PDB file of C-alpha atoms in Angstrom:
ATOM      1  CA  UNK A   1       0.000   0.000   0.000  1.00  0.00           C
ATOM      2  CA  UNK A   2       1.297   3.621  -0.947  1.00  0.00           C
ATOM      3  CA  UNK A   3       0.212   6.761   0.671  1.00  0.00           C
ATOM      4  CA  UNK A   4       1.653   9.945  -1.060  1.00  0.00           C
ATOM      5  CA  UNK A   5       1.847  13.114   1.146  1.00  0.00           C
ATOM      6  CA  UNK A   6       3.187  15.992  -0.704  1.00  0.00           C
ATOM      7  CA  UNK A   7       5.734  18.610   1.214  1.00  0.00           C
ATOM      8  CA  UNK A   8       7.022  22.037   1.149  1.00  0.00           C
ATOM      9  CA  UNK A   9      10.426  22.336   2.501  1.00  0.00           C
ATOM     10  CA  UNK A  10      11.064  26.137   3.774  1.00  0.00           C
ATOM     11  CA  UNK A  11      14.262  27.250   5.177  1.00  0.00           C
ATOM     12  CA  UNK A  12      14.158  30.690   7.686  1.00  0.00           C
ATOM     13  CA  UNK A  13      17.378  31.575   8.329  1.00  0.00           C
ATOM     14  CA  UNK A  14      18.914  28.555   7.593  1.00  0.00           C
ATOM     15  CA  UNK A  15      16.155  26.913  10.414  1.00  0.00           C
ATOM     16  CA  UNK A  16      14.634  24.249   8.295  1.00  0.00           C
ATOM     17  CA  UNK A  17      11.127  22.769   7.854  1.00  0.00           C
ATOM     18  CA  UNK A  18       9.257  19.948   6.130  1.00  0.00           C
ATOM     19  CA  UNK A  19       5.671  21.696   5.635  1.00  0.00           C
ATOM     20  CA  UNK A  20       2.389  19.597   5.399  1.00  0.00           C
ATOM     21  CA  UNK A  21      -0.694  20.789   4.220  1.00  0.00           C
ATOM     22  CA  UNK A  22      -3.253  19.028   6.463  1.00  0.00           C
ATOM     23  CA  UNK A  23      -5.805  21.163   6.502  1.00  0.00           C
ATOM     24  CA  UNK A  24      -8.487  18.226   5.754  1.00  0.00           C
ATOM     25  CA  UNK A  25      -7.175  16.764   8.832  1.00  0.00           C
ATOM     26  CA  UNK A  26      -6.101  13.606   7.095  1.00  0.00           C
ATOM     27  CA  UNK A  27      -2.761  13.493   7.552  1.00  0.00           C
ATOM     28  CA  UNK A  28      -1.631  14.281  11.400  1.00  0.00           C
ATOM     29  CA  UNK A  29      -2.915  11.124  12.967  1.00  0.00           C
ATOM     30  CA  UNK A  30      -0.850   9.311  10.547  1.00  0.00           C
ATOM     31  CA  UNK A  31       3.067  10.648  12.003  1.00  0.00           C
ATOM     32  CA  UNK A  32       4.183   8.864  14.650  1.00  0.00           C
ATOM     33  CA  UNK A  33       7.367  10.057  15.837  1.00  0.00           C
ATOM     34  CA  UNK A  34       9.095   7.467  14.394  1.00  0.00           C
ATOM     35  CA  UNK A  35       7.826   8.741  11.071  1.00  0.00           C
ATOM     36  CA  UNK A  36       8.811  12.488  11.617  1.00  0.00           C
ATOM     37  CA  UNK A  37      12.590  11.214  13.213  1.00  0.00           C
ATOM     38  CA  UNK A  38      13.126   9.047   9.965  1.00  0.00           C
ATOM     39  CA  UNK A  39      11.580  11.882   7.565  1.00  0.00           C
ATOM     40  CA  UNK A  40      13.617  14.750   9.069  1.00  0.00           C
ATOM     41  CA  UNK A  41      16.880  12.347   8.898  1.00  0.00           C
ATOM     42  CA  UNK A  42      19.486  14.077   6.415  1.00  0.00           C
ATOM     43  CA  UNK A  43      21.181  11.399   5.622  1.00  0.00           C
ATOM     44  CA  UNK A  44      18.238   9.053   4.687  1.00  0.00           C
ATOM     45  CA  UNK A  45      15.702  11.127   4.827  1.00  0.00           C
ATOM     46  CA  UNK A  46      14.400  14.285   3.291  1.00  0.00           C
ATOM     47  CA  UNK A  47      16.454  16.004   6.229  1.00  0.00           C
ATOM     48  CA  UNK A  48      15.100  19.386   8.372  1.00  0.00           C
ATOM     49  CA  UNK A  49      15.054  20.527  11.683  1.00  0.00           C
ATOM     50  CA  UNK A  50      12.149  19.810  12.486  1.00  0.00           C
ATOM     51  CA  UNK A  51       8.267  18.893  10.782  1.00  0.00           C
ATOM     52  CA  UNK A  52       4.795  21.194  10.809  1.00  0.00           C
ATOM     53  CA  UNK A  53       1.962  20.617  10.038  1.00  0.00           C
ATOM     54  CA  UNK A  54      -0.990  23.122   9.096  1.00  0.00           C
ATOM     55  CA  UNK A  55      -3.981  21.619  10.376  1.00  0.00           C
ATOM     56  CA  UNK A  56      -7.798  23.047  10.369  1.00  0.00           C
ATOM     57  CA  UNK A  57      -9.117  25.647  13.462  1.00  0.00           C
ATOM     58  CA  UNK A  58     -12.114  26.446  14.240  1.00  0.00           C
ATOM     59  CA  UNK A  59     -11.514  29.903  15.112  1.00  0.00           C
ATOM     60  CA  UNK A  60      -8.695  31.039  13.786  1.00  0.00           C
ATOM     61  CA  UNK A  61      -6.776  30.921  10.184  1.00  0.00           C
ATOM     62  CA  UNK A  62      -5.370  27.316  11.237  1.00  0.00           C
ATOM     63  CA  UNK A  63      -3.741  25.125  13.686  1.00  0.00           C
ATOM     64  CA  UNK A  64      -0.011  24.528  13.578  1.00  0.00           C
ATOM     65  CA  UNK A  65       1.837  21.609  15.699  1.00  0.00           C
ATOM     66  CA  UNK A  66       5.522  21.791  15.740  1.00  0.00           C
ATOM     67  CA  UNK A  67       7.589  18.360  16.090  1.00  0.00           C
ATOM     68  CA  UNK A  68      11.404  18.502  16.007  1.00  0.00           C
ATOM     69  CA  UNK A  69      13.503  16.354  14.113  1.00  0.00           C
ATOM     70  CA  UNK A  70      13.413  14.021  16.882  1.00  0.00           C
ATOM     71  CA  UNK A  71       9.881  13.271  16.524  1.00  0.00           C
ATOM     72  CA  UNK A  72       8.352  14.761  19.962  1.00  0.00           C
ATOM     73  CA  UNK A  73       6.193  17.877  19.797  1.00  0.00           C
ATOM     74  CA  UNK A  74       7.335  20.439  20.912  1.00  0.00           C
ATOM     75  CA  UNK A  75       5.173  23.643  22.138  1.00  0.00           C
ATOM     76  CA  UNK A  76       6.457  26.445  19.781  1.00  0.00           C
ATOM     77  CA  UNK A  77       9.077  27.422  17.300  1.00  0.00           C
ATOM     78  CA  UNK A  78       9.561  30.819  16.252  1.00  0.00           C
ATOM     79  CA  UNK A  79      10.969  30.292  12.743  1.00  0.00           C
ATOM     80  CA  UNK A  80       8.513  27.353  12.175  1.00  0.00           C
ATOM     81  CA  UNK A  81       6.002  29.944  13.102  1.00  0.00           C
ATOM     82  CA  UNK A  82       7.054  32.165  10.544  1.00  0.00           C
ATOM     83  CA  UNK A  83       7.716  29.182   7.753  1.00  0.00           C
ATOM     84  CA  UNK A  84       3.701  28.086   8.612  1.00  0.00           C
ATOM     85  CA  UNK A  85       2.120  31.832   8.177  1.00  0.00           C
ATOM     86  CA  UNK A  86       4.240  31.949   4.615  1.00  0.00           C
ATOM     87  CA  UNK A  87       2.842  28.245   3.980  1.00  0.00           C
ATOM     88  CA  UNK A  88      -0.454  28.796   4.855  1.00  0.00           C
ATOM     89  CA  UNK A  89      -0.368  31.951   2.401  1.00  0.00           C
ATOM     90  CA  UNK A  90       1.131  30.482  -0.078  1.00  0.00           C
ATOM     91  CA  UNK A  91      -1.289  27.325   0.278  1.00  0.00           C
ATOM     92  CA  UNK A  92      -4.590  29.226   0.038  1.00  0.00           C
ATOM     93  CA  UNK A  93      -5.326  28.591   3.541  1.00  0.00           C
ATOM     94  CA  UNK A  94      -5.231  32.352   5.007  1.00  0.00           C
ATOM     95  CA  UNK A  95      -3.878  36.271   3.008  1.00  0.00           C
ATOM     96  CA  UNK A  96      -1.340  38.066   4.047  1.00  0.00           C
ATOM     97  CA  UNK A  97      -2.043  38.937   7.508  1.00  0.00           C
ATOM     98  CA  UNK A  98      -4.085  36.776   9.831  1.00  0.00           C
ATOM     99  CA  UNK A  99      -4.436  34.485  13.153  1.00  0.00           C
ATOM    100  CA  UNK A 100      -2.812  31.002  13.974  1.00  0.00           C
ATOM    101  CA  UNK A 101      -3.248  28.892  16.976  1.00  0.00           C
ATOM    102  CA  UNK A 102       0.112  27.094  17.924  1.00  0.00           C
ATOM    103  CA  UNK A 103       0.305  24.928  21.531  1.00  0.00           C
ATOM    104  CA  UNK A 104       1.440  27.731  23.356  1.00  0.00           C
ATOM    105  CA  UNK A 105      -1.701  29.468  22.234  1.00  0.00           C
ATOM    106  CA  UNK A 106      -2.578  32.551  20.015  1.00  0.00           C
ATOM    107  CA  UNK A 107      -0.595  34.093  17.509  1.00  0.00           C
ATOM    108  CA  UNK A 108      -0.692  37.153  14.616  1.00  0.00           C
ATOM    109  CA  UNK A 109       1.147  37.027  11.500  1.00  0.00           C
ATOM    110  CA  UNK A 110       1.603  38.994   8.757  1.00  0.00           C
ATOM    111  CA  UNK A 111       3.450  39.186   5.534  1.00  0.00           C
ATOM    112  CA  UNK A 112       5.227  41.477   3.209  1.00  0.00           C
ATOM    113  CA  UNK A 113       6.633  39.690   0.447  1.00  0.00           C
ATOM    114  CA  UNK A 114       8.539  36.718   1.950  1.00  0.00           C
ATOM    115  CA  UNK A 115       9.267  38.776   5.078  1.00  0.00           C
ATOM    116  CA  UNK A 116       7.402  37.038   7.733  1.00  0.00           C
ATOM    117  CA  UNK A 117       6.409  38.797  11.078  1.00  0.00           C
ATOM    118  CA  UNK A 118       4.933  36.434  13.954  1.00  0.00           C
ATOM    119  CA  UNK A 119       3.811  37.792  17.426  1.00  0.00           C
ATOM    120  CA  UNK A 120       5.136  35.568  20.163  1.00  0.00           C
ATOM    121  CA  UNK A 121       3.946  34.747  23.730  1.00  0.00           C
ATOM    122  CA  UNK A 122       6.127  35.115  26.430  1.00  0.00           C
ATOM    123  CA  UNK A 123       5.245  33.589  30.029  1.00  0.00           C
ATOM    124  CA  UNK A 124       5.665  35.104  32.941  1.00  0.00           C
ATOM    125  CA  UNK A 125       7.662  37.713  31.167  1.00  0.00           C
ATOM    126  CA  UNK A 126       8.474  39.440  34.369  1.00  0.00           C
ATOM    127  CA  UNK A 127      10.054  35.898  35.852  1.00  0.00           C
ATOM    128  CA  UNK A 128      13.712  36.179  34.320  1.00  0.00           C
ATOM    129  CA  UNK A 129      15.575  33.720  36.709  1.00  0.00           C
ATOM    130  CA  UNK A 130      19.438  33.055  36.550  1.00  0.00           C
ATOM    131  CA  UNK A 131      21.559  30.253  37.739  1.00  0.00           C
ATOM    132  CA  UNK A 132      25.431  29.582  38.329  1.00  0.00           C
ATOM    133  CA  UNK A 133      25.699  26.429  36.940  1.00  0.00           C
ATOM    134  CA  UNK A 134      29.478  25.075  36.306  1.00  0.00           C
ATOM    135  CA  UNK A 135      30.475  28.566  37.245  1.00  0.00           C
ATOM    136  CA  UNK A 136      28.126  30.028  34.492  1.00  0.00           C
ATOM    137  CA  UNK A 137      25.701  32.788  34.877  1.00  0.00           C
ATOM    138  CA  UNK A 138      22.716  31.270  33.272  1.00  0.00           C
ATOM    139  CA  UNK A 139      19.085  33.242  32.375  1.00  0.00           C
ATOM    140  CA  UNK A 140      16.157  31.392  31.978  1.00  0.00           C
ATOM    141  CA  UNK A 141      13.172  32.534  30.249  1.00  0.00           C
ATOM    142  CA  UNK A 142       9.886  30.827  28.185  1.00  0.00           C
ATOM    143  CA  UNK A 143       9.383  32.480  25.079  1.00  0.00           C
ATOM    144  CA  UNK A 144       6.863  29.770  24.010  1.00  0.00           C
ATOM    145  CA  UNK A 145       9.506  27.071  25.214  1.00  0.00           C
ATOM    146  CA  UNK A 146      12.206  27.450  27.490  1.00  0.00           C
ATOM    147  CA  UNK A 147      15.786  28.827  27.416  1.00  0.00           C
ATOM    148  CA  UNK A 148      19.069  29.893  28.606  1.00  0.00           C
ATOM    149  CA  UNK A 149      20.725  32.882  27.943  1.00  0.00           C
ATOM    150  CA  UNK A 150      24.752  33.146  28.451  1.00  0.00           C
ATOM    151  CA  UNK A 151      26.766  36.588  27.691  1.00  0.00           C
ATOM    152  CA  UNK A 152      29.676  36.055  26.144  1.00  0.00           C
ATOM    153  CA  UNK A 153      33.011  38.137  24.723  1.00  0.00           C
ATOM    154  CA  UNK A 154      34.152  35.946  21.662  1.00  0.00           C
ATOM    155  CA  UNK A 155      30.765  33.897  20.451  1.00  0.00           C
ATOM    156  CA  UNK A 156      33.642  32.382  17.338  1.00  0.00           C
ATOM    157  CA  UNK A 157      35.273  30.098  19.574  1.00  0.00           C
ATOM    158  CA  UNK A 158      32.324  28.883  22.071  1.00  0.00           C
ATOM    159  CA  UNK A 159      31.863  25.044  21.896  1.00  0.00           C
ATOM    160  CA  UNK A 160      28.529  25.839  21.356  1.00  0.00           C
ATOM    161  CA  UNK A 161      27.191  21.582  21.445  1.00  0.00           C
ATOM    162  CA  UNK A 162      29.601  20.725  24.542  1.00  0.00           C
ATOM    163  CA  UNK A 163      28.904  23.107  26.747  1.00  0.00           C
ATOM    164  CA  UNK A 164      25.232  22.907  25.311  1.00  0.00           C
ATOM    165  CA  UNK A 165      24.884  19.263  25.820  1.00  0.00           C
ATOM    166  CA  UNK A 166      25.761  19.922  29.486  1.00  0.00           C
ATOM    167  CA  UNK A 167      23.494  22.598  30.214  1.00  0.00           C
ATOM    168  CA  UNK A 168      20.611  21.424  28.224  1.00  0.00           C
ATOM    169  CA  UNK A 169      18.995  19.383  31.087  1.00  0.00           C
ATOM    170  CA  UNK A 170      19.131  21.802  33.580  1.00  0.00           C
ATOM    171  CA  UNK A 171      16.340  20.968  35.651  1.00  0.00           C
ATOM    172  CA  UNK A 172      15.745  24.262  37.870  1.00  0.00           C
ATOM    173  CA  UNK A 173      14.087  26.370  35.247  1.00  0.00           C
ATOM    174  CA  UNK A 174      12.010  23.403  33.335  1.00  0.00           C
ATOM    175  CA  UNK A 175      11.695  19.841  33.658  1.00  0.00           C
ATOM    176  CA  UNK A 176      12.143  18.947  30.497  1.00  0.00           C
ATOM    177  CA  UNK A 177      15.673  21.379  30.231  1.00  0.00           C
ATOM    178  CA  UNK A 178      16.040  24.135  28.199  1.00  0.00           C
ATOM    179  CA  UNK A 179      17.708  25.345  24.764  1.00  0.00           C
ATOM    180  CA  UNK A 180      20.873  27.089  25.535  1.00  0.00           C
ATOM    181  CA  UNK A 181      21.663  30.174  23.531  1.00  0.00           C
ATOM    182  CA  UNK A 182      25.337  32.058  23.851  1.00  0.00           C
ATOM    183  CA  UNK A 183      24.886  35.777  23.341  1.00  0.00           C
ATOM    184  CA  UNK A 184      27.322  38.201  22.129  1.00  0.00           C
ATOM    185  CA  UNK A 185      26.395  42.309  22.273  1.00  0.00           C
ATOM    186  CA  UNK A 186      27.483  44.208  19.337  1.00  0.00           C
ATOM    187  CA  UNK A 187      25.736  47.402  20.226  1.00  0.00           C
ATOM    188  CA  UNK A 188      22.563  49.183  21.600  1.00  0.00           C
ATOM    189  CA  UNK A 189      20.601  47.295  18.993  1.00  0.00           C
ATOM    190  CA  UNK A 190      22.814  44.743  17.734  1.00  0.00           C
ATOM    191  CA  UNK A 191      23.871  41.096  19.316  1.00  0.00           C
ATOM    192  CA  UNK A 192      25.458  38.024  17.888  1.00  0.00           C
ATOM    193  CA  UNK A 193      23.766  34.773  18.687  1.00  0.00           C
ATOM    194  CA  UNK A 194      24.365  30.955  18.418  1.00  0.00           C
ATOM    195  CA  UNK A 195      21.766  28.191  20.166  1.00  0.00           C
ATOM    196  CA  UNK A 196      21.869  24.709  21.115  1.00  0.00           C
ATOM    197  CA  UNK A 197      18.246  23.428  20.779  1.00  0.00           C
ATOM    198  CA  UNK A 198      17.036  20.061  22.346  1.00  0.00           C
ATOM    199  CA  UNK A 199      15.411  18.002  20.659  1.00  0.00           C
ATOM    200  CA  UNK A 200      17.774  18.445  17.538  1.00  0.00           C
ATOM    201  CA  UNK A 201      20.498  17.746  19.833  1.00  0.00           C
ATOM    202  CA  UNK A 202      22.708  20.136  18.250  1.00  0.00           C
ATOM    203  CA  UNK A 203      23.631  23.460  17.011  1.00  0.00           C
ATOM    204  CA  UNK A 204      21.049  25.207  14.547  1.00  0.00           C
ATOM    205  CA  UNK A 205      21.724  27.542  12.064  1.00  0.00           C
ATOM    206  CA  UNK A 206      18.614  30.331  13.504  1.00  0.00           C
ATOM    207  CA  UNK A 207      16.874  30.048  16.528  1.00  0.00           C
ATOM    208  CA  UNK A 208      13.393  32.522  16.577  1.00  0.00           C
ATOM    209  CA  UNK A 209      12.381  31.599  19.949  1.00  0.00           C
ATOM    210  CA  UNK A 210      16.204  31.567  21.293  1.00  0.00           C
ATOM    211  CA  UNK A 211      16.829  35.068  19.394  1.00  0.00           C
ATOM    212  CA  UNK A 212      13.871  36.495  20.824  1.00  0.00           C
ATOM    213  CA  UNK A 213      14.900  35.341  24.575  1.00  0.00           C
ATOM    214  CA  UNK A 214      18.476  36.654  24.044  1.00  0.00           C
ATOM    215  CA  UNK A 215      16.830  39.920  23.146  1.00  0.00           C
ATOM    216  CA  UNK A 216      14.664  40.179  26.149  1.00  0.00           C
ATOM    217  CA  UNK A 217      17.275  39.142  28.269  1.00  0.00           C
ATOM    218  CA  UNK A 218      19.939  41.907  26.745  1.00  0.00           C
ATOM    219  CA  UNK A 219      17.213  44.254  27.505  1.00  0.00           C
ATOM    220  CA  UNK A 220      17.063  43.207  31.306  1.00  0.00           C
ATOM    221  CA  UNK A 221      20.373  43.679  31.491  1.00  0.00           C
ATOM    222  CA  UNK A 222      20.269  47.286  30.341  1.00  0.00           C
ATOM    223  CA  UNK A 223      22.618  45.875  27.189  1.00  0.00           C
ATOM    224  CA  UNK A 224      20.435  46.746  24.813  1.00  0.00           C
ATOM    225  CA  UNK A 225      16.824  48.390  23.783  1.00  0.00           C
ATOM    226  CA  UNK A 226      14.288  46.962  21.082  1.00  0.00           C
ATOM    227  CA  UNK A 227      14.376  46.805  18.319  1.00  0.00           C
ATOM    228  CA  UNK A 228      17.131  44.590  18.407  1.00  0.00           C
ATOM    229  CA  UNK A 229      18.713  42.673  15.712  1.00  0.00           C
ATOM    230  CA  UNK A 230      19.761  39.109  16.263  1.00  0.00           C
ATOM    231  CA  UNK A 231      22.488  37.716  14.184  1.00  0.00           C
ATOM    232  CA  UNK A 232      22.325  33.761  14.019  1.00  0.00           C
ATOM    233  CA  UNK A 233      24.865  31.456  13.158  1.00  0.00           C
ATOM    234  CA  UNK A 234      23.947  32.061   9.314  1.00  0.00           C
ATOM    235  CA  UNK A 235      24.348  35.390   9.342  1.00  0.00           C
ATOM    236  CA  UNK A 236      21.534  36.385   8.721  1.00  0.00           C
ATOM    237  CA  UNK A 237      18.973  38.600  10.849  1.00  0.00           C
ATOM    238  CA  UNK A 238      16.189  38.134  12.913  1.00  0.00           C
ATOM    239  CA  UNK A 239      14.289  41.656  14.180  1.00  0.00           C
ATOM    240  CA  UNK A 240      12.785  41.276  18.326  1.00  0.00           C
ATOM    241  CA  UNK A 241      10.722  44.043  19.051  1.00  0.00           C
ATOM    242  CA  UNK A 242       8.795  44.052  22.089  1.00  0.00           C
ATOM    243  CA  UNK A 243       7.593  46.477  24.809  1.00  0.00           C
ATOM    244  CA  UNK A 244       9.018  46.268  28.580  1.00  0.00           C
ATOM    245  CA  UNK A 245       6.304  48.215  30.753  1.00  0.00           C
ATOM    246  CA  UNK A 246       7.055  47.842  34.964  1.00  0.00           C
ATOM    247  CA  UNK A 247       8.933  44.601  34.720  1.00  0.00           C
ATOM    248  CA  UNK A 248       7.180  42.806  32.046  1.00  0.00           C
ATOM    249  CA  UNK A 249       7.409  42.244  28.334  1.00  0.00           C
ATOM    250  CA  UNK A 250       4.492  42.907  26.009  1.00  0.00           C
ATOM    251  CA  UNK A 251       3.660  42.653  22.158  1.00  0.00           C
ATOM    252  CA  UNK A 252       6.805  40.675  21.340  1.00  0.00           C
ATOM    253  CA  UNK A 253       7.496  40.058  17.070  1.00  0.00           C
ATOM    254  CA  UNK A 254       9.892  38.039  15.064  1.00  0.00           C
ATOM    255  CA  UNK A 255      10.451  39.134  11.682  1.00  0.00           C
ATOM    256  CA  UNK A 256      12.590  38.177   9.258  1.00  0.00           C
ATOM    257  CA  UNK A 257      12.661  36.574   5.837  1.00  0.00           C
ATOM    258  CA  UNK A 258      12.122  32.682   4.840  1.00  0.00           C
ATOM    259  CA  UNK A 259      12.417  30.838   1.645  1.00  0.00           C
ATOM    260  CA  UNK A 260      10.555  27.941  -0.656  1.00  0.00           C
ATOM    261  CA  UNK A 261      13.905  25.752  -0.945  1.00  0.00           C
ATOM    262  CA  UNK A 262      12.479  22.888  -2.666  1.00  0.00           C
ATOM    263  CA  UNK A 263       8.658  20.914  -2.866  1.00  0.00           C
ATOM    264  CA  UNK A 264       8.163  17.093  -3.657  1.00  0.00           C
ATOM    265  CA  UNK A 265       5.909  14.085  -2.811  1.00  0.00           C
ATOM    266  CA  UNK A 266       7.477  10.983  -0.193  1.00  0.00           C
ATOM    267  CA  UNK A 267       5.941   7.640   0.653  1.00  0.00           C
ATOM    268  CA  UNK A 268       4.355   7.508   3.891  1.00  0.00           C
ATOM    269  CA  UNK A 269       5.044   3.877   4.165  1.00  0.00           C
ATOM    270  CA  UNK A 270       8.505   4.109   3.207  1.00  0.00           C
ATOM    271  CA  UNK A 271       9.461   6.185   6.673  1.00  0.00           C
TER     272      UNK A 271
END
C-alpha cells in the first residue's frame, strides 16, 4: 500500500522545515514520531530541523503543531512559526495577515513579500531567573519554550554543542531542560547569537524563539533596547521588538525573511 503526502520544505534563516498541508485533517494522525525522526533524517531522509503541520481551526486561520527532528512535539518554534504563516499563504489557507493557533496558544502574523512577522507569547515575562551552573551565569526565560541565555566576549570560539549538551537538562528552570543560547552584544541594537536546541540535539543555524529570549534578556540587562537585531549562526537577521512596561514584556514580534527551498511528494510507508 502507498500513501503519497506531498511537502514544502522552507528554510528561515537557515532553520529548516518539512511543511504539510493538512488542513483536511487527514494526515496528522498518521506521524508517529518514528515517522517524523526518519523523515527529518538528512542522511536518509528528506532532512530538516524539524516537521509542521498546518492543520484546520475552528476559530482562527489554522492550527499549527511543531515536532522537532526528533519526533516529539514540541510547544512552539519561532521560525517554524514564521515558515507556517508563509505556507499557509502560499497554500490558500489564510492572506497576508491573519491568526494562527500554535500549543502555546494565540498568535498574529503577517506578511510582506517573503518577510514574515509572527507575534510571540512570552510567560511570565516578568520571571527572568538566573543560575550559576558550572560557574556560568545562566538566564532562563519561556518564550513559548524554554531557554538559557549566556553573555559572552568571543561567540567564534564557544563550543557551542559541549557546553550545550551539558546545560541542556538543567532541571531548575524546566523539567524537560532548556535550549541554551550564547549571546554576544554588538551594540545598543545589535547582538550576535548561536543556540543549542534540544530536541535536535545540536547546534542550529537560527533560533526565533532563542533570538527572541536573548533579546529580552539583553534588555534586562540594560545591554540593549528593542528593536534589536539578532544575528544567528547564518548570518543572517532576525528583528525582536517588544515592549518592557514595569517589569514585564508585552507585544513581542519576530520578523525576518524565509524561503521555498524545494517541494516534492514521499511515501508515507517508506518512513
Amino acid at each position: 500500500m502507498k500513501t503519497f503526502i506531498k511537502f514544502t520544505k522552507i528554510s528561515a534563516l537557515g532553520n529548516d522545515f518539512i511543511l504539510i498541508n493538512d488542513i483536511n485533517n487527514t494526515i496528522k494522525k498518521h506521524l508517529n514520531s518514528s515517522v517524523i525522526y526518519n523523515l527529518c533524517s538528512f542522511h536518509t531522509g528528506i532532512g530538516a530541523d524539524g516537521l509542521i503541520t498546518v492543520s484546520p481551526d475552528n476559530e482562527y486561520d489554522f492550527r499549527m503543531f511543531y515536532f522537532n527532528s526528533d519526533g516529539n512535539e514540541a510547544m512552539m518554534c519561532g521560525n517554524g512559526a514564521r515558515s507556517a504563516a508563509y505556507f499557509a499563504y502560499l497554500e490558500h489557507i489564510s492572506l497576508v495577515s491573519g491568526r494562527f493557533r500554535a500549543s502555546d496558544g494565540l498568535h498574529q502574523f503577517t506578511i510582506s513579500d517573503s518577510v514574515i512577522n509572527v507575534s510571540l507569547n512570552v510567560v511570565d515575562g516578568h520571571s527572568i531567573i538566573d543560575e550559576e551552573i558550572d560557574n556560568k551565569k545562566v538566564y532562563f526565560i519561556n518564550t513559548g519554550v524554554p531557554h538559557g541565555i549566556l553573555f559572552v566576549e568571543d561567540i567564534k570560539n564557544i563550543e557551542v554543542d559541549i557546553i550545550g549538551k551539558k546545560l541542556r537538562d538543567y532541571r531548575g528552570f524546566d523539567k524537560k531542560g532548556a535550549n541554551i543560547n550564547f549571546v554576544q552584544i554588538i551594540d545598543r541594537h545589535n547582538i550576535l547569537i548561536r543556540t543549542f536546541e534540544k530536541g535536535i540535539e545540536g547546534e542550529t543555524l537560527s533560533c526565533g524563539t532563542g533570538s527572541t529570549a536573548a533579546a529580552i534578556v539583553s534588555h534586562y540587562k540594560s545591554f540593549t533596547n528593542p528593536p534589536i537585531n539578532a544575528i544567528n549562526k547564518s548570518n543572517e537577521i532576525l528583528k525582536i521588538d517588544f515592549k518592557y512596561v514595569n517589569n514585564d514584556v508585552k507585544d513581542v514580534t519576530l520578523e525576518g525573511n524565509v524561503k521555498v527551498t524545494f517541494k516534492g511528494i514521499f511515501d508515507l510507508y517508506e518512513y
